[in-house]
Short mmCIF file of C-alpha atoms in Angstrom, two decimals:
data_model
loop_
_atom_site.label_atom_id
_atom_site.label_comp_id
_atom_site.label_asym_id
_atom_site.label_seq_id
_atom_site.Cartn_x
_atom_site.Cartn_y
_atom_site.Cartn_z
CA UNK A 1 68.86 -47.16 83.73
CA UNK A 2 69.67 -43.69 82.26
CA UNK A 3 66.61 -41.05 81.51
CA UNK A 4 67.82 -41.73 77.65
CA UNK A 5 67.29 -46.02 78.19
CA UNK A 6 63.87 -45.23 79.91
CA UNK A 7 62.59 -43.18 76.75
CA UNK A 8 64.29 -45.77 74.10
CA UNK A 9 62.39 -48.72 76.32
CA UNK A 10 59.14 -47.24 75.72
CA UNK A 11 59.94 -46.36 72.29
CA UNK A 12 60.77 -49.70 71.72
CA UNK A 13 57.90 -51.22 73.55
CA UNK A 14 55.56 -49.82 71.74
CA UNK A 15 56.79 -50.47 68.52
CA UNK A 16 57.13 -53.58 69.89
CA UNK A 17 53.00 -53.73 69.60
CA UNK A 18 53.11 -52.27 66.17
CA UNK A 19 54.73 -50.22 63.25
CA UNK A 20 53.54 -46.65 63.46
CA UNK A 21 54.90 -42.92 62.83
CA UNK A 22 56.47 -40.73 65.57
CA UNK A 23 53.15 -38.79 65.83
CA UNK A 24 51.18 -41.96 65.95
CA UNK A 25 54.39 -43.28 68.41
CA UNK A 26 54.20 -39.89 70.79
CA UNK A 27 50.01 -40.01 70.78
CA UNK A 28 50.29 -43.95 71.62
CA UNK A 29 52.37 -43.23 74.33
CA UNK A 30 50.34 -40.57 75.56
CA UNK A 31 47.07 -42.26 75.07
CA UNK A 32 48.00 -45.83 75.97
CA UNK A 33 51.05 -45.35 78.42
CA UNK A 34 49.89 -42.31 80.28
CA UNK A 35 48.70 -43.83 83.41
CA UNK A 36 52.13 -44.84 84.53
CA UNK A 37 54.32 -43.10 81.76
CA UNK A 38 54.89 -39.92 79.90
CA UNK A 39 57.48 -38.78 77.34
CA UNK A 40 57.75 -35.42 75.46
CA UNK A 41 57.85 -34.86 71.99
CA UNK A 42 61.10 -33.52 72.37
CA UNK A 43 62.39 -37.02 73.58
CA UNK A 44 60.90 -39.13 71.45
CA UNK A 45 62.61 -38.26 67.98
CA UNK A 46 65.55 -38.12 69.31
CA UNK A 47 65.41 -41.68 70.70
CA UNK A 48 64.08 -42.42 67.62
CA UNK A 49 67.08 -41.04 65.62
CA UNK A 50 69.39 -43.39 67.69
CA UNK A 51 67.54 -46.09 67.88
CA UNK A 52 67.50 -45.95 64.15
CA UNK A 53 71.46 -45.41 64.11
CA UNK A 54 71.74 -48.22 66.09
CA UNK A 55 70.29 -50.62 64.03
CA UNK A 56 67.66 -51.16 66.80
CA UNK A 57 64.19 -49.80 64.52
CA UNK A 58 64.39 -49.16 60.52
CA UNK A 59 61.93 -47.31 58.33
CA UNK A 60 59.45 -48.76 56.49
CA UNK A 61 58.01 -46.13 53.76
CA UNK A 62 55.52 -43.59 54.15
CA UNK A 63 51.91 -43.57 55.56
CA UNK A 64 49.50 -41.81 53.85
CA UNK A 65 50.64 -38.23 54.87
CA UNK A 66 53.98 -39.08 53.47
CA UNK A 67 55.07 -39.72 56.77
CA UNK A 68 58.32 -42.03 57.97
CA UNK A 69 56.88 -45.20 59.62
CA UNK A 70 59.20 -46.70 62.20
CA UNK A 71 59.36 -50.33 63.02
CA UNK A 72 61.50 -52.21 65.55
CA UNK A 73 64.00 -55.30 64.20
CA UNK A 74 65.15 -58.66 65.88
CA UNK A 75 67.95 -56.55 67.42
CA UNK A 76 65.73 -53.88 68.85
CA UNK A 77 63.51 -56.44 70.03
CA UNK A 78 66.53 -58.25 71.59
CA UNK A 79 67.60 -54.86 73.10
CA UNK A 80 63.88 -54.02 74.21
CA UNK A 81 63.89 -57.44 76.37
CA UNK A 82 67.67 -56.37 78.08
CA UNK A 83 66.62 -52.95 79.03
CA UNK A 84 63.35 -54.57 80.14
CA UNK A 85 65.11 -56.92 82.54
CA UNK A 86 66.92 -54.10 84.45
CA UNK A 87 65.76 -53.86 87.41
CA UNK A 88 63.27 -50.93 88.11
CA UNK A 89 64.73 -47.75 89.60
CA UNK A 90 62.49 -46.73 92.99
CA UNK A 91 60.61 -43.17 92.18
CA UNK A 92 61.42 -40.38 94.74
CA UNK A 93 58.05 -38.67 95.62
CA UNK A 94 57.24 -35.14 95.15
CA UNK A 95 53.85 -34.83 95.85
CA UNK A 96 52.72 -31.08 95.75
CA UNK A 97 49.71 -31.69 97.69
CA UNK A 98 51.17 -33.68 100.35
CA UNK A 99 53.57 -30.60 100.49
CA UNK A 100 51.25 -27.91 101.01
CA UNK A 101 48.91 -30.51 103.41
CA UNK A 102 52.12 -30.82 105.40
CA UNK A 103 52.44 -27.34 106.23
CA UNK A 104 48.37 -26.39 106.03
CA UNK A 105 48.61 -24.63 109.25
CA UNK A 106 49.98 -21.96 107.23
CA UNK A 107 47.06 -22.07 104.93
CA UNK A 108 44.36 -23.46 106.88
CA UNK A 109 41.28 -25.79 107.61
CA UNK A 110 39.03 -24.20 104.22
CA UNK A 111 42.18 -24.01 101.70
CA UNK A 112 43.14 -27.90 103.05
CA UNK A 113 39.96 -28.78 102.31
CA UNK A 114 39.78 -27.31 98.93
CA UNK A 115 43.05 -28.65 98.07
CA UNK A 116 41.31 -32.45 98.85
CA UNK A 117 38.25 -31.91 96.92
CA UNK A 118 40.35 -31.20 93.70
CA UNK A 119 42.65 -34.13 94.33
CA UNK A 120 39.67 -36.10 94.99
CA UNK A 121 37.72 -34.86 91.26
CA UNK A 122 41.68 -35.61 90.17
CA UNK A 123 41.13 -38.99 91.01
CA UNK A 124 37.30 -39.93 89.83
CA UNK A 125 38.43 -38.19 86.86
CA UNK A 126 41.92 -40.63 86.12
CA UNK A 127 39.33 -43.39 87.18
CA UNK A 128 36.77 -42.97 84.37
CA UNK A 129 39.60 -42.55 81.63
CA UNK A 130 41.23 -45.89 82.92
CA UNK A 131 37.49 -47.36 82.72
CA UNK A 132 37.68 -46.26 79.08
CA UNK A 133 41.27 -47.77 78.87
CA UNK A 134 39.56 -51.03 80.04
CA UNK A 135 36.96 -50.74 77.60
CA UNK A 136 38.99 -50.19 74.57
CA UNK A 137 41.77 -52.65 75.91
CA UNK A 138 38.96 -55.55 75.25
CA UNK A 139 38.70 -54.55 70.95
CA UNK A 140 41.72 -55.05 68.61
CA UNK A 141 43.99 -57.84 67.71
CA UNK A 142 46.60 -57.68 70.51
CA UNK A 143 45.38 -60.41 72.26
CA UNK A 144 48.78 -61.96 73.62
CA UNK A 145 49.51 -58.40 75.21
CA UNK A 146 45.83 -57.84 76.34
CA UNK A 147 46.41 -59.41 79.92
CA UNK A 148 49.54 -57.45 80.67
CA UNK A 149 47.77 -53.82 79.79
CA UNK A 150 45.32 -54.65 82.24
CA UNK A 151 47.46 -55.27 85.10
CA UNK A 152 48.65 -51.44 84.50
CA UNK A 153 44.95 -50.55 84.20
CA UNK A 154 44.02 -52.16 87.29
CA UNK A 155 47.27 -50.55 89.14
CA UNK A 156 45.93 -47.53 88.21
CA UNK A 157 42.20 -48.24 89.34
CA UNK A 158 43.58 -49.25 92.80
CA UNK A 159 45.53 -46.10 92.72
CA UNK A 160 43.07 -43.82 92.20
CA UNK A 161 40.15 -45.61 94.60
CA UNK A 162 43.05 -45.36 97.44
CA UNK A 163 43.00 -41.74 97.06
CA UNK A 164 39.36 -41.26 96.84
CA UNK A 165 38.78 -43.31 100.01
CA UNK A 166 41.72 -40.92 101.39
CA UNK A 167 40.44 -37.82 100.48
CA UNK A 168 36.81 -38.83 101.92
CA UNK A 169 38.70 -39.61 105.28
CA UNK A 170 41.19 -36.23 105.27
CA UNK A 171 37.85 -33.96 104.40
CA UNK A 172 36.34 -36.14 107.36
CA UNK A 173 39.27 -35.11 109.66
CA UNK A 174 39.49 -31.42 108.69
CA UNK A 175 35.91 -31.44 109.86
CA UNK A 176 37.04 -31.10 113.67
CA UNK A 177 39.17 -28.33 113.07
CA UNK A 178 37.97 -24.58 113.39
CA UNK A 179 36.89 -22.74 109.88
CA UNK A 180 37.08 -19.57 112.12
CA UNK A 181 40.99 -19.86 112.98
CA UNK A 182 43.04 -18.00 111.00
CA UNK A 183 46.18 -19.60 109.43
CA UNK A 184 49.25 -19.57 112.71
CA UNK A 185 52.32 -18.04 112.06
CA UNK A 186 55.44 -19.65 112.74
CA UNK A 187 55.80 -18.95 116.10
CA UNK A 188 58.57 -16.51 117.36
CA UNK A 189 61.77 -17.85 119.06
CA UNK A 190 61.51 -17.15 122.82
CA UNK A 191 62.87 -14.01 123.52
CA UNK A 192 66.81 -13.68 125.15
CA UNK A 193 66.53 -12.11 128.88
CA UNK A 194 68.78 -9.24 129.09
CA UNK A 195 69.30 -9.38 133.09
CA UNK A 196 72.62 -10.64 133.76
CA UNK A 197 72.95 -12.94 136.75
CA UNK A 198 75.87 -11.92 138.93
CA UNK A 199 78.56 -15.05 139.26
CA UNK A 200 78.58 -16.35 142.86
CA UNK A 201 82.44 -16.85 143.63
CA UNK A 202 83.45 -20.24 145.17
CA UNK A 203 85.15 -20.84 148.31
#
């Protein structure tokens, strides 16, 4: 699935749920999706520009700020369940922290240790929204989808536990090592001997 189908799936997802705007779409998104997903405003109209070309979501008036409500049709909801059945594409990590952890000799035991405790306040923090998420998950009319959210909810709250009960066992670790020692260099290649070895001649 292109970068392009990813964005028009969770366009059409979510106007799946409900009619709305492209503000109300891109704050949805943001709001509702951002756990697992995140698009940019500068994606969004444009998907929503094709998707509209395509026959795939028409517009239905004006909200009360005059502005262009989009809702999906039989064929975007047709189209929604294709791109849906793709298989998922694996995510390649790049995890910043696990970078500079890697190679925290060069930085040492404090900064490491710094570097946890913010991933760790990361973590209770993306833990307390997704207890809101639960919470608000439980009001409104969307019943039928209201066991599916919470299965991304409760990804997320196993998530961010598992790196909380990391952190607490990395700042336990970086306990045995030495506050005093300054980071190491990279350490220099052994030096080439310059005294030549005379060639014993054979027999």
């Amino acid at each position: 699935m292109s970068r392009t189908e990813q964005t028009q799936t969770a366009v059409l997802g979510a106007l799946s749920v409900m009619p709305m705007t492209g503000y109300a779409l891109r704050e949805e998104i943001r709001s509702v999706l951002g756990h697992f997903w995140s698009e940019s405003f500068g994606q969004i109209y444009p998907a929503l520009a094709e998707l509209q070309r395509q026959g795939l979501i028409e517009r239905r008036g004006a909200d009360r700020a005059r502005a262009s409500v989009f809702a999906i049709t039989p064929a975007g909801t047709a189209r929604l369940r294709e791109l849906l059945s793709e298989p998922a594409q694996p995510v390649r990590p790049r995890n910043g922290l696990m970078l500079r952890l890697f190679f925290g000799r060069q930085l040492g035991p404090e900064a490491c240790r710094n570097l946890i405790r913010e991933a760790r306040e990361e973590a209770e923090a993306r833990l307390a929204e997704l207890a809101v998420g639960r919470s608000e998950s439980q009001e409104g009319p969307h019943a039928q989808d209201r066991p599916y959210w919470l299965l991304t909810i409760s990804a997320g709250e196993h998530a961010a536990r598992a790196a909380i009960a990391w952190a607490d066992d990395a700042l336990e670790a970086l306990e045995a090592l030495s506050d005093s020692a300054a980071p190491n260099p990279a350490a220099e290649p052994p030096a080439v001997s310059e005294t030549v070895h005379p060639v014993r001649e054979h027999p």
